[in-house]
Short mmCIF file of C-alpha atoms in Angstrom, two decimals:
data_model
loop_
_atom_site.label_atom_id
_atom_site.label_comp_id
_atom_site.label_asym_id
_atom_site.label_seq_id
_atom_site.Cartn_x
_atom_site.Cartn_y
_atom_site.Cartn_z
CA UNK A 1 -31.95 -3.45 62.35
CA UNK A 2 -31.72 -5.26 65.64
CA UNK A 3 -28.94 -4.81 68.15
CA UNK A 4 -26.37 -7.34 69.28
CA UNK A 5 -26.53 -9.54 72.34
CA UNK A 6 -24.86 -6.86 74.41
CA UNK A 7 -27.46 -4.27 73.46
CA UNK A 8 -25.04 -2.39 71.22
CA UNK A 9 -26.20 -1.42 67.75
CA UNK A 10 -24.45 -3.22 64.88
CA UNK A 11 -22.90 -0.02 63.60
CA UNK A 12 -21.25 0.52 66.96
CA UNK A 13 -19.70 -2.92 66.72
CA UNK A 14 -18.18 -2.15 63.31
CA UNK A 15 -17.05 1.37 64.11
CA UNK A 16 -15.80 0.62 67.58
CA UNK A 17 -17.57 1.69 70.73
CA UNK A 18 -20.12 4.41 70.35
CA UNK A 19 -17.97 7.53 70.12
CA UNK A 20 -18.40 10.52 72.38
CA UNK A 21 -19.22 13.81 70.72
CA UNK A 22 -15.56 14.72 70.19
CA UNK A 23 -14.34 11.25 69.26
CA UNK A 24 -16.49 11.12 66.13
CA UNK A 25 -13.73 13.16 64.54
CA UNK A 26 -11.12 10.43 64.98
CA UNK A 27 -9.56 9.21 61.76
CA UNK A 28 -9.90 5.56 62.69
CA UNK A 29 -13.60 5.86 63.46
CA UNK A 30 -14.35 7.72 60.23
CA UNK A 31 -12.27 5.37 58.10
CA UNK A 32 -13.93 2.28 59.56
CA UNK A 33 -17.37 3.86 59.32
CA UNK A 34 -16.74 4.80 55.69
CA UNK A 35 -15.47 1.30 54.94
CA UNK A 36 -18.46 -0.38 56.57
CA UNK A 37 -20.96 1.95 54.90
CA UNK A 38 -19.22 1.52 51.53
CA UNK A 39 -19.42 -2.26 51.92
CA UNK A 40 -23.17 -2.12 52.48
CA UNK A 41 -23.48 0.34 49.60
CA UNK A 42 -21.75 -2.15 47.30
CA UNK A 43 -24.16 -4.88 48.40
CA UNK A 44 -27.11 -2.55 47.80
CA UNK A 45 -25.70 -1.57 44.39
CA UNK A 46 -25.34 -5.23 43.41
CA UNK A 47 -28.92 -5.88 44.46
CA UNK A 48 -29.91 -2.82 42.43
CA UNK A 49 -28.27 -4.42 39.41
CA UNK A 50 -30.18 -7.65 40.09
CA UNK A 51 -33.36 -5.57 40.27
CA UNK A 52 -32.59 -3.90 36.94
CA UNK A 53 -31.62 -7.23 35.43
CA UNK A 54 -34.96 -8.69 36.48
CA UNK A 55 -36.87 -5.81 34.89
CA UNK A 56 -34.72 -5.99 31.75
CA UNK A 57 -35.11 -9.75 31.43
CA UNK A 58 -38.88 -9.76 32.00
CA UNK A 59 -39.84 -6.59 30.12
CA UNK A 60 -36.81 -5.62 27.99
CA UNK A 61 -36.86 -2.07 26.65
CA UNK A 62 -40.56 -1.75 25.88
CA UNK A 63 -43.73 0.17 26.62
CA UNK A 64 -44.08 -1.74 29.92
CA UNK A 65 -40.55 -0.93 31.10
CA UNK A 66 -40.97 2.70 30.03
CA UNK A 67 -44.21 2.90 32.06
CA UNK A 68 -42.47 1.57 35.14
CA UNK A 69 -39.55 3.94 34.73
CA UNK A 70 -41.86 6.91 34.41
CA UNK A 71 -43.42 5.86 37.73
CA UNK A 72 -39.89 5.30 39.03
CA UNK A 73 -39.43 9.07 38.78
CA UNK A 74 -41.42 9.36 42.02
CA UNK A 75 -39.09 7.28 44.22
CA UNK A 76 -36.07 8.73 42.42
CA UNK A 77 -37.15 12.24 43.27
CA UNK A 78 -38.24 11.22 46.77
CA UNK A 79 -34.94 9.44 47.49
CA UNK A 80 -32.91 12.51 46.54
CA UNK A 81 -35.17 14.96 48.33
CA UNK A 82 -36.14 12.94 51.40
CA UNK A 83 -33.34 10.45 52.09
CA UNK A 84 -30.06 11.69 50.71
CA UNK A 85 -29.56 15.31 49.79
CA UNK A 86 -32.60 17.24 50.99
CA UNK A 87 -33.34 15.68 54.36
CA UNK A 88 -29.66 15.15 55.13
CA UNK A 89 -28.69 18.72 54.24
CA UNK A 90 -31.41 20.03 56.54
CA UNK A 91 -31.33 17.64 59.46
CA UNK A 92 -27.69 16.62 59.88
CA UNK A 93 -26.72 20.24 60.73
CA UNK A 94 -29.84 20.57 62.90
CA UNK A 95 -29.09 17.40 64.86
CA UNK A 96 -25.39 18.33 65.04
CA UNK A 97 -26.29 21.69 66.60
CA UNK A 98 -28.69 19.98 69.00
CA UNK A 99 -25.94 17.53 70.02
CA UNK A 100 -23.55 20.44 70.54
CA UNK A 101 -26.14 22.12 72.79
CA UNK A 102 -26.67 18.87 74.65
CA UNK A 103 -22.91 18.53 75.26
CA UNK A 104 -22.73 22.15 76.47
CA UNK A 105 -25.48 21.49 79.04
CA UNK A 106 -27.63 24.12 80.67
CA UNK A 107 -30.88 23.10 78.90
CA UNK A 108 -33.98 22.10 80.81
CA UNK A 109 -35.01 19.73 78.03
CA UNK A 110 -32.80 17.49 75.91
CA UNK A 111 -32.26 19.55 72.71
CA UNK A 112 -32.22 16.40 70.56
CA UNK A 113 -35.51 15.16 71.97
CA UNK A 114 -36.98 18.63 71.59
CA UNK A 115 -35.97 18.76 67.93
CA UNK A 116 -37.57 15.39 67.17
CA UNK A 117 -40.81 16.17 68.99
CA UNK A 118 -41.05 19.53 67.26
CA UNK A 119 -40.43 18.32 63.70
CA UNK A 120 -41.23 14.64 63.15
CA UNK A 121 -45.04 14.70 63.70
CA UNK A 122 -45.51 17.69 61.41
CA UNK A 123 -43.26 16.16 58.76
CA UNK A 124 -45.22 12.90 58.87
CA UNK A 125 -48.54 14.70 58.42
CA UNK A 126 -47.28 16.86 55.55
CA UNK A 127 -45.79 13.92 53.66
CA UNK A 128 -48.92 11.80 54.13
CA UNK A 129 -50.98 14.58 52.55
CA UNK A 130 -48.49 14.97 49.69
CA UNK A 131 -48.56 11.23 48.98
CA UNK A 132 -52.34 11.20 48.92
CA UNK A 133 -52.40 14.10 46.48
CA UNK A 134 -50.00 12.27 44.19
CA UNK A 135 -52.23 9.18 44.14
CA UNK A 136 -55.17 11.36 43.17
CA UNK A 137 -53.22 13.39 40.61
CA UNK A 138 -51.27 10.52 39.02
CA UNK A 139 -52.80 11.02 35.52
CA UNK A 140 -51.76 14.65 35.54
CA UNK A 141 -48.26 13.79 36.83
CA UNK A 142 -47.71 11.22 34.06
CA UNK A 143 -48.95 13.71 31.49
CA UNK A 144 -46.36 16.23 32.66
CA UNK A 145 -43.50 13.73 32.93
CA UNK A 146 -44.05 11.94 29.63
CA UNK A 147 -46.49 13.79 27.36
CA UNK A 148 -45.39 11.74 24.35
CA UNK A 149 -46.78 8.40 25.61
CA UNK A 150 -49.45 6.92 23.35
CA UNK A 151 -51.18 5.05 26.21
CA UNK A 152 -50.42 6.40 29.70
CA UNK A 153 -52.74 4.09 31.69
CA UNK A 154 -50.07 1.61 32.74
CA UNK A 155 -47.74 4.42 33.82
CA UNK A 156 -50.58 5.94 35.88
CA UNK A 157 -51.19 2.65 37.70
CA UNK A 158 -47.50 2.26 38.48
CA UNK A 159 -47.25 5.87 39.65
CA UNK A 160 -50.09 5.37 42.12
CA UNK A 161 -48.31 2.34 43.58
CA UNK A 162 -44.99 4.16 43.95
CA UNK A 163 -46.62 7.26 45.48
CA UNK A 164 -46.36 5.72 48.95
CA UNK A 165 -42.63 6.48 48.88
CA UNK A 166 -43.37 10.15 49.45
CA UNK A 167 -44.22 9.22 53.04
CA UNK A 168 -41.99 6.21 53.63
CA UNK A 169 -38.87 7.80 52.16
CA UNK A 170 -39.47 10.91 54.27
CA UNK A 171 -39.53 8.88 57.47
CA UNK A 172 -36.49 6.90 56.31
CA UNK A 173 -34.59 10.10 55.55
CA UNK A 174 -35.45 11.59 58.93
CA UNK A 175 -34.24 8.51 60.79
CA UNK A 176 -31.08 8.32 58.63
CA UNK A 177 -30.12 11.94 59.29
CA UNK A 178 -30.58 11.51 63.03
CA UNK A 179 -28.45 8.36 63.08
CA UNK A 180 -25.66 9.88 60.97
CA UNK A 181 -25.47 12.93 63.22
CA UNK A 182 -25.04 10.53 66.16
CA UNK A 183 -22.16 8.77 64.37
CA UNK A 184 -24.15 5.73 63.21
CA UNK A 185 -23.64 5.02 59.53
CA UNK A 186 -24.24 1.33 58.88
CA UNK A 187 -27.99 1.23 59.34
CA UNK A 188 -28.59 4.21 56.97
CA UNK A 189 -26.29 2.58 54.40
CA UNK A 190 -28.24 -0.67 54.68
CA UNK A 191 -31.69 0.68 53.88
CA UNK A 192 -31.27 0.22 50.14
CA UNK A 193 -30.54 -3.47 50.66
CA UNK A 194 -33.97 -3.86 52.22
CA UNK A 195 -35.50 -1.68 49.50
CA UNK A 196 -34.10 -3.72 46.63
CA UNK A 197 -34.99 -7.01 48.30
CA UNK A 198 -38.62 -5.87 48.42
CA UNK A 199 -38.65 -4.87 44.74
CA UNK A 200 -36.93 -8.03 43.54
CA UNK A 201 -39.15 -10.29 45.59
CA UNK A 202 -42.42 -8.71 44.44
CA UNK A 203 -41.30 -8.56 40.81
CA UNK A 204 -40.29 -12.21 40.62
CA UNK A 205 -43.29 -13.43 42.60
CA UNK A 206 -46.08 -11.49 40.89
CA UNK A 207 -44.93 -10.45 37.40
CA UNK A 208 -46.93 -13.25 35.77
CA UNK A 209 -50.11 -11.92 37.41
CA UNK A 210 -49.60 -8.15 37.57
CA UNK A 211 -47.01 -7.58 34.86
CA UNK A 212 -44.79 -4.57 35.46
CA UNK A 213 -47.19 -3.38 38.18
CA UNK A 214 -45.53 -6.01 40.39
CA UNK A 215 -42.28 -4.05 40.26
CA UNK A 216 -44.13 -0.87 41.23
CA UNK A 217 -45.76 -2.69 44.15
CA UNK A 218 -42.29 -3.88 45.13
CA UNK A 219 -41.19 -0.27 45.41
CA UNK A 220 -43.91 0.31 48.02
CA UNK A 221 -43.05 -2.86 49.96
CA UNK A 222 -39.32 -2.16 49.84
CA UNK A 223 -39.81 1.37 51.16
CA UNK A 224 -41.64 0.01 54.20
CA UNK A 225 -38.77 -2.38 54.85
CA UNK A 226 -36.41 0.62 54.87
CA UNK A 227 -38.25 2.13 57.83
CA UNK A 228 -38.16 -1.16 59.73
CA UNK A 229 -34.40 -1.33 59.18
CA UNK A 230 -33.83 1.99 60.99
CA UNK A 231 -36.61 2.10 63.57
CA UNK A 232 -34.98 0.05 66.39
CA UNK A 233 -31.76 2.07 66.39
CA UNK A 234 -33.60 5.39 66.11
CA UNK A 235 -35.85 4.58 69.07
CA UNK A 236 -32.82 3.51 71.10
CA UNK A 237 -30.94 6.73 70.35
CA UNK A 238 -33.80 9.24 70.54
CA UNK A 239 -36.58 8.24 72.97
CA UNK A 240 -38.51 11.32 71.88
CA UNK A 241 -41.79 10.47 73.58
CA UNK A 242 -40.31 11.43 76.92
CA UNK A 243 -40.97 15.07 77.69
CA UNK A 244 -42.92 15.60 74.49
CA UNK A 245 -45.12 18.31 75.91
CA UNK A 246 -42.20 20.41 77.12
CA UNK A 247 -40.44 19.93 73.83
CA UNK A 248 -43.39 21.28 71.93
CA UNK A 249 -43.36 24.41 74.04
CA UNK A 250 -39.68 25.10 73.97
CA UNK A 251 -38.28 23.16 71.04
CA UNK A 252 -35.66 25.07 69.04
CA UNK A 253 -36.78 26.42 65.72
CA UNK A 254 -33.89 24.96 63.72
CA UNK A 255 -35.80 24.24 60.53
CA UNK A 256 -37.52 27.46 59.63
CA UNK A 257 -38.81 28.27 56.16
CA UNK A 258 -35.80 30.47 55.39
CA UNK A 259 -33.48 27.45 55.84
CA UNK A 260 -35.88 24.91 54.35
CA UNK A 261 -36.71 26.69 51.08
CA UNK A 262 -33.22 26.95 49.50
CA UNK A 263 -32.38 23.33 50.36
CA UNK A 264 -35.63 21.92 48.99
CA UNK A 265 -35.48 24.00 45.82
CA UNK A 266 -31.84 23.07 45.25
CA UNK A 267 -32.58 19.35 45.53
CA UNK A 268 -35.62 19.63 43.27
CA UNK A 269 -33.62 21.51 40.65
CA UNK A 270 -30.88 18.87 40.82
CA UNK A 271 -33.32 16.01 40.37
CA UNK A 272 -35.04 17.95 37.58
CA UNK A 273 -32.14 16.86 35.36
CA UNK A 274 -33.84 13.44 35.22
CA UNK A 275 -37.23 15.01 34.55
CA UNK A 276 -35.80 16.90 31.57
CA UNK A 277 -34.26 13.69 30.23
CA UNK A 278 -37.48 11.70 30.41
CA UNK A 279 -39.52 14.55 29.00
CA UNK A 280 -37.25 14.70 25.96
CA UNK A 281 -37.01 10.90 25.62
CA UNK A 282 -40.79 10.37 25.75
CA UNK A 283 -41.02 11.64 22.16
CA UNK A 284 -38.44 9.10 20.94
CA UNK A 285 -39.29 5.48 19.99
CA UNK A 286 -40.26 2.97 22.68
CA UNK A 287 -37.29 1.86 24.75
CA UNK A 288 -35.47 5.21 24.78
CA UNK A 289 -36.34 5.91 28.42
CA UNK A 290 -35.26 2.38 29.32
CA UNK A 291 -31.90 2.76 27.58
CA UNK A 292 -31.29 5.99 29.49
CA UNK A 293 -32.26 4.35 32.77
CA UNK A 294 -30.12 1.22 32.42
CA UNK A 295 -27.13 3.28 31.34
CA UNK A 296 -27.54 5.79 34.14
CA UNK A 297 -27.94 3.17 36.86
CA UNK A 298 -24.68 1.44 35.97
CA UNK A 299 -22.70 4.57 35.12
CA UNK A 300 -23.53 6.19 38.45
CA UNK A 301 -22.24 3.32 40.60
CA UNK A 302 -18.77 4.94 40.93
CA UNK A 303 -20.43 8.17 42.03
CA UNK A 304 -22.44 6.37 44.71
CA UNK A 305 -19.28 4.83 46.15
CA UNK A 306 -17.33 8.08 46.05
CA UNK A 307 -20.12 9.93 47.84
CA UNK A 308 -19.83 7.63 50.86
CA UNK A 309 -16.70 9.61 51.80
CA UNK A 310 -18.66 12.87 51.98
CA UNK A 311 -21.68 11.21 53.62
CA UNK A 312 -19.58 9.97 56.52
CA UNK A 313 -17.65 13.22 56.99
CA UNK A 314 -20.62 15.59 56.54
CA UNK A 315 -21.51 15.44 60.28
CA UNK A 316 -17.88 16.33 61.04
CA UNK A 317 -18.05 19.41 58.80
CA UNK A 318 -21.43 20.39 60.30
CA UNK A 319 -20.08 20.00 63.85
CA UNK A 320 -16.98 22.03 62.97
CA UNK A 321 -19.17 24.82 61.60
CA UNK A 322 -21.38 24.69 64.70
CA UNK A 323 -18.26 25.07 66.87
CA UNK A 324 -16.81 27.89 64.73
CA UNK A 325 -13.86 25.84 63.42
CA UNK A 326 -13.76 27.22 59.88
CA UNK A 327 -10.17 26.17 59.19
CA UNK A 328 -10.84 22.56 60.18
CA UNK A 329 -13.92 22.52 57.97
CA UNK A 330 -11.88 23.84 55.04
CA UNK A 331 -9.23 21.14 55.33
CA UNK A 332 -11.88 18.46 55.68
CA UNK A 333 -13.79 19.62 52.58
CA UNK A 334 -10.66 19.91 50.40
CA UNK A 335 -9.58 16.39 51.32
CA UNK A 336 -13.05 15.01 50.72
CA UNK A 337 -13.21 16.58 47.25
CA UNK A 338 -9.82 15.11 46.30
CA UNK A 339 -10.70 11.63 47.53
CA UNK A 340 -14.22 11.54 46.11
CA UNK A 341 -13.00 12.89 42.78
CA UNK A 342 -10.25 10.28 42.55
CA UNK A 343 -12.65 7.42 43.27
CA UNK A 344 -15.20 8.57 40.72
CA UNK A 345 -12.58 9.19 38.01
CA UNK A 346 -11.26 5.66 38.42
CA UNK A 347 -14.83 4.34 38.11
CA UNK A 348 -15.57 6.57 35.13
CA UNK A 349 -12.48 5.23 33.35
CA UNK A 350 -13.80 1.69 33.82
CA UNK A 351 -17.21 2.65 32.42
CA UNK A 352 -15.72 4.45 29.42
CA UNK A 353 -13.38 1.58 28.62
CA UNK A 354 -15.71 -1.38 29.20
CA UNK A 355 -19.26 -0.09 28.57
CA UNK A 356 -20.32 -2.64 25.89
CA UNK A 357 -18.91 -5.54 27.88
CA UNK A 358 -20.57 -4.34 31.10
CA UNK A 359 -23.99 -4.03 29.49
CA UNK A 360 -23.75 -7.37 27.69
CA UNK A 361 -22.72 -9.24 30.83
CA UNK A 362 -25.31 -7.57 33.03
CA UNK A 363 -28.38 -7.26 30.81
CA UNK A 364 -28.21 -9.05 27.46
CA UNK A 365 -30.61 -11.91 28.04
CA UNK A 366 -34.31 -12.56 27.70
CA UNK A 367 -36.10 -9.60 26.15
CA UNK A 368 -32.96 -7.42 26.21
CA UNK A 369 -31.43 -7.68 22.72
CA UNK A 370 -27.95 -6.94 21.27
CA UNK A 371 -29.40 -3.75 19.78
CA UNK A 372 -30.43 -2.69 23.29
CA UNK A 373 -26.89 -3.45 24.48
CA UNK A 374 -25.33 -1.23 21.81
CA UNK A 375 -27.71 1.66 22.50
CA UNK A 376 -27.30 1.42 26.29
CA UNK A 377 -23.50 1.19 26.10
CA UNK A 378 -23.31 4.30 23.93
CA UNK A 379 -25.44 6.28 26.38
CA UNK A 380 -23.44 4.94 29.32
CA UNK A 381 -20.18 6.26 27.91
CA UNK A 382 -21.65 9.71 27.42
CA UNK A 383 -23.06 9.71 30.95
CA UNK A 384 -19.63 8.80 32.33
CA UNK A 385 -18.28 12.13 31.08
CA UNK A 386 -20.48 13.89 33.64
CA UNK A 387 -19.73 11.66 36.63
CA UNK A 388 -17.11 14.00 38.09
CA UNK A 389 -19.60 16.87 37.84
CA UNK A 390 -22.31 14.86 39.60
CA UNK A 391 -19.89 13.89 42.37
CA UNK A 392 -18.67 17.45 42.88
CA UNK A 393 -22.22 18.80 43.06
CA UNK A 394 -23.10 16.18 45.69
CA UNK A 395 -19.94 16.90 47.66
CA UNK A 396 -20.03 20.70 47.39
CA UNK A 397 -23.65 21.17 48.41
CA UNK A 398 -22.87 19.73 51.86
CA UNK A 399 -20.47 22.46 53.03
CA UNK A 400 -22.80 25.11 51.58
CA UNK A 401 -25.60 23.94 53.88
CA UNK A 402 -23.48 22.67 56.79
CA UNK A 403 -23.89 25.83 58.89
CA UNK A 404 -27.69 25.55 58.94
CA UNK A 405 -28.05 29.09 57.57
CA UNK A 406 -30.07 30.04 54.48
CA UNK A 407 -28.00 30.24 51.30
CA UNK A 408 -29.38 30.57 47.79
CA UNK A 409 -26.15 30.30 45.81
CA UNK A 410 -26.32 26.49 45.26
CA UNK A 411 -29.82 26.89 43.84
CA UNK A 412 -28.59 29.56 41.44
CA UNK A 413 -25.68 27.37 40.30
CA UNK A 414 -27.95 24.34 39.89
CA UNK A 415 -30.52 26.45 38.06
CA UNK A 416 -27.86 27.58 35.59
CA UNK A 417 -26.81 23.96 35.07
CA UNK A 418 -30.43 22.90 34.53
CA UNK A 419 -30.88 25.65 31.96
CA UNK A 420 -27.80 24.39 30.10
CA UNK A 421 -29.17 20.82 30.24
CA UNK A 422 -32.54 21.88 28.88
CA UNK A 423 -31.21 24.01 26.04
CA UNK A 424 -28.55 21.49 25.07
CA UNK A 425 -31.08 18.67 25.26
CA UNK A 426 -33.44 20.48 22.91
CA UNK A 427 -30.61 21.03 20.44
CA UNK A 428 -29.02 17.57 20.63
CA UNK A 429 -31.98 15.19 20.97
CA UNK A 430 -33.06 15.55 17.34
CA UNK A 431 -29.74 14.74 15.66
CA UNK A 432 -28.29 12.38 18.31
CA UNK A 433 -31.28 10.83 20.12
CA UNK A 434 -30.60 9.40 23.58
CA UNK A 435 -26.87 10.11 23.24
CA UNK A 436 -27.69 13.80 22.86
CA UNK A 437 -29.84 13.70 26.02
CA UNK A 438 -26.98 12.13 27.99
CA UNK A 439 -24.52 14.69 26.62
CA UNK A 440 -26.78 17.53 27.70
CA UNK A 441 -26.90 16.05 31.20
CA UNK A 442 -23.10 15.86 31.39
CA UNK A 443 -22.61 19.46 30.21
CA UNK A 444 -25.31 20.84 32.50
CA UNK A 445 -24.15 19.14 35.69
CA UNK A 446 -20.51 20.03 34.98
CA UNK A 447 -21.54 23.68 34.64
CA UNK A 448 -23.29 23.56 38.01
CA UNK A 449 -20.27 21.89 39.65
CA UNK A 450 -17.88 24.55 38.35
CA UNK A 451 -20.09 27.38 39.58
CA UNK A 452 -20.47 25.79 43.02
CA UNK A 453 -16.73 25.25 43.38
CA UNK A 454 -15.98 28.87 42.44
CA UNK A 455 -18.60 30.20 44.86
CA UNK A 456 -17.93 28.02 47.90
CA UNK A 457 -14.91 29.88 49.21
CA UNK A 458 -16.59 33.25 49.57
CA UNK A 459 -19.97 32.01 50.79
CA UNK A 460 -19.54 28.99 53.09
CA UNK A 461 -16.22 27.21 53.62
CA UNK A 462 -13.04 28.98 52.46
CA UNK A 463 -11.73 26.22 50.19
CA UNK A 464 -8.94 26.97 47.74
CA UNK A 465 -10.46 26.28 44.34
CA UNK A 466 -7.04 26.22 42.66
CA UNK A 467 -5.76 23.53 45.03
CA UNK A 468 -8.92 21.48 44.48
CA UNK A 469 -8.59 21.79 40.71
CA UNK A 470 -4.96 20.61 40.87
CA UNK A 471 -5.86 17.64 43.07
CA UNK A 472 -8.44 16.61 40.45
CA UNK A 473 -6.40 17.32 37.31
CA UNK A 474 -3.82 14.61 37.96
CA UNK A 475 -6.36 11.79 38.50
CA UNK A 476 -8.26 13.04 35.44
CA UNK A 477 -5.14 12.63 33.31
CA UNK A 478 -4.58 9.19 34.80
CA UNK A 479 -8.16 8.26 33.96
CA UNK A 480 -7.71 9.33 30.32
CA UNK A 481 -4.64 7.09 29.97
CA UNK A 482 -6.49 4.21 31.64
CA UNK A 483 -9.41 4.54 29.20
CA UNK A 484 -7.10 4.41 26.19
CA UNK A 485 -5.30 1.34 27.55
CA UNK A 486 -8.60 -0.37 28.32
CA UNK A 487 -10.10 0.28 24.88
CA UNK A 488 -6.98 -1.14 23.25
CA UNK A 489 -7.02 -4.23 25.47
CA UNK A 490 -10.74 -5.04 25.20
CA UNK A 491 -10.52 -4.74 21.42
CA UNK A 492 -8.03 -7.60 21.41
CA UNK A 493 -9.88 -9.91 23.82
CA UNK A 494 -12.82 -11.88 22.36
CA UNK A 495 -16.03 -12.30 24.33
CA UNK A 496 -17.70 -9.89 26.74
CA UNK A 497 -16.85 -11.68 30.03
CA UNK A 498 -13.16 -12.04 29.15
CA UNK A 499 -13.00 -8.47 27.82
CA UNK A 500 -14.62 -7.12 30.99
CA UNK A 501 -12.21 -9.06 33.19
CA UNK A 502 -9.24 -7.77 31.20
CA UNK A 503 -10.53 -4.21 31.34
CA UNK A 504 -11.04 -4.37 35.09
CA UNK A 505 -7.39 -5.33 35.46
CA UNK A 506 -5.98 -2.84 32.97
CA UNK A 507 -7.89 0.26 34.15
CA UNK A 508 -6.69 0.38 37.79
CA UNK A 509 -3.18 -0.67 36.77
CA UNK A 510 -2.87 2.07 34.15
CA UNK A 511 -4.57 4.56 36.47
CA UNK A 512 -2.13 3.92 39.33
CA UNK A 513 0.97 3.82 37.11
CA UNK A 514 0.03 7.11 35.45
CA UNK A 515 -0.74 8.61 38.84
CA UNK A 516 2.71 7.58 40.03
CA UNK A 517 4.32 9.20 36.99
CA UNK A 518 2.35 12.40 37.65
CA UNK A 519 3.11 12.28 41.38
CA UNK A 520 -0.57 12.19 42.27
CA UNK A 521 -0.85 10.82 45.83
CA UNK A 522 -4.64 10.76 45.57
CA UNK A 523 -4.42 8.10 42.86
CA UNK A 524 -1.36 6.16 44.00
CA UNK A 525 -2.19 5.78 47.67
CA UNK A 526 -5.99 5.97 47.63
CA UNK A 527 -6.58 3.44 50.37
CA UNK A 528 -3.82 4.95 52.50
CA UNK A 529 -5.25 8.42 52.01
CA UNK A 530 -8.70 7.27 53.09
CA UNK A 531 -7.08 5.98 56.24
CA UNK A 532 -4.69 8.86 56.89
CA UNK A 533 -6.60 11.93 55.68
CA UNK A 534 -9.77 11.47 57.66
CA UNK A 535 -8.49 12.91 60.96
CA UNK A 536 -10.18 16.26 61.48
CA UNK A 537 -7.69 19.11 61.27
CA UNK A 538 -4.57 17.00 60.64
#
């Protein structure tokens, strides 16, 4: 992403002047940064829907779409591990500590430059080797992911094309973490716009020649565009080539194996929820994996938006922990959980109330039939029951890892949730099909969220779990009332577009009115809270 005419990065223009190390805590800066990043996230999410619509229209829910979605497991896993959770959980605290050391002075070398020179080359080499191994072992990977496929050749071809994301997503995640620690949030939020543009363009241009392989090639092209989006700002912020030799000799060892292992294993275990789903769905009739994917992509949009709150404030929590401000970190985390939970509950109410209308408006055309709409809508509603759990897991893992110290508790909680998902999936898939798989996901992730909330106070940040539960209970009740009102309204309105429009009016209205009756400030004054509750320590 190029800078402006004055040489200032675009994110500095939106968020105000580039903030000094202490000013990044200001409520106005965080609110504007969250708003700008959320806006780009919405654009990226809309492009993601266009991408899914293109795949649905061209390939429906078929063997070809299933093959692509099996290959899609690679960028899904890589995005979670290398861009969002894994790389961010490791590097935002590391860069925050380096920035704190830089501000304190007394270092012969720039600690930020030393960190980059000590870690980026080795990361690049390791990821390049991992990507090459995946290309070579694609047949084995497909066999593990989807053993029930009758003909895995198409899935193998698509997997080899998407394997490049192991490297490109790693570089993107590294750049994103560095920029976020510096208080730049727009460029990292914009990478998925570039990514989806690449996929859509390649799919529409080449599907008649390459079939669904064109979409897989688009994944590779889009991932390269992500790097180009971040590179100019990263180079401007961290000119790491200067003093590289000294940095290699004296660079701080902030990312040792004892810190790396629990983060990586936690992220892998979290993403393994998807692996379990696709493993179980591969034995169902063709289209089952596609129904799960379409439902999950739409149902998780509220979670993506709610997580922008925690993404923007994570560097604040990490800096507070680096400075020893445990009380400020606690207040910040409790407020983030309340706000993120309120946003996702409002979105979940919309999904539960309007699922058939949403799917019909978005996907029912071309090869995507009314039967596909009914199946996808049913799965989407079940998925929505686990959205609060997914959001809490994403929000709670950040304070666990914010201090940059090794902690294994999140992995244990996520492992317990994965075990619940697996056992429940085995029991429910036979009688309930894809709905049973989605239900197992919701139960498993909710189990992990509960365990992480109960363990956070004694192991990382001293949050009050009772206060958090109360701040979430009132919006949850408001969401239940909103769902009932929406279902009643959409049943009276003919046609999917009109029903969806009516539901989108009824849900927030009922949600806010019920929140007012319950005296839930998180629901009634959500926008005001985002503006007023961001100040660190207020």
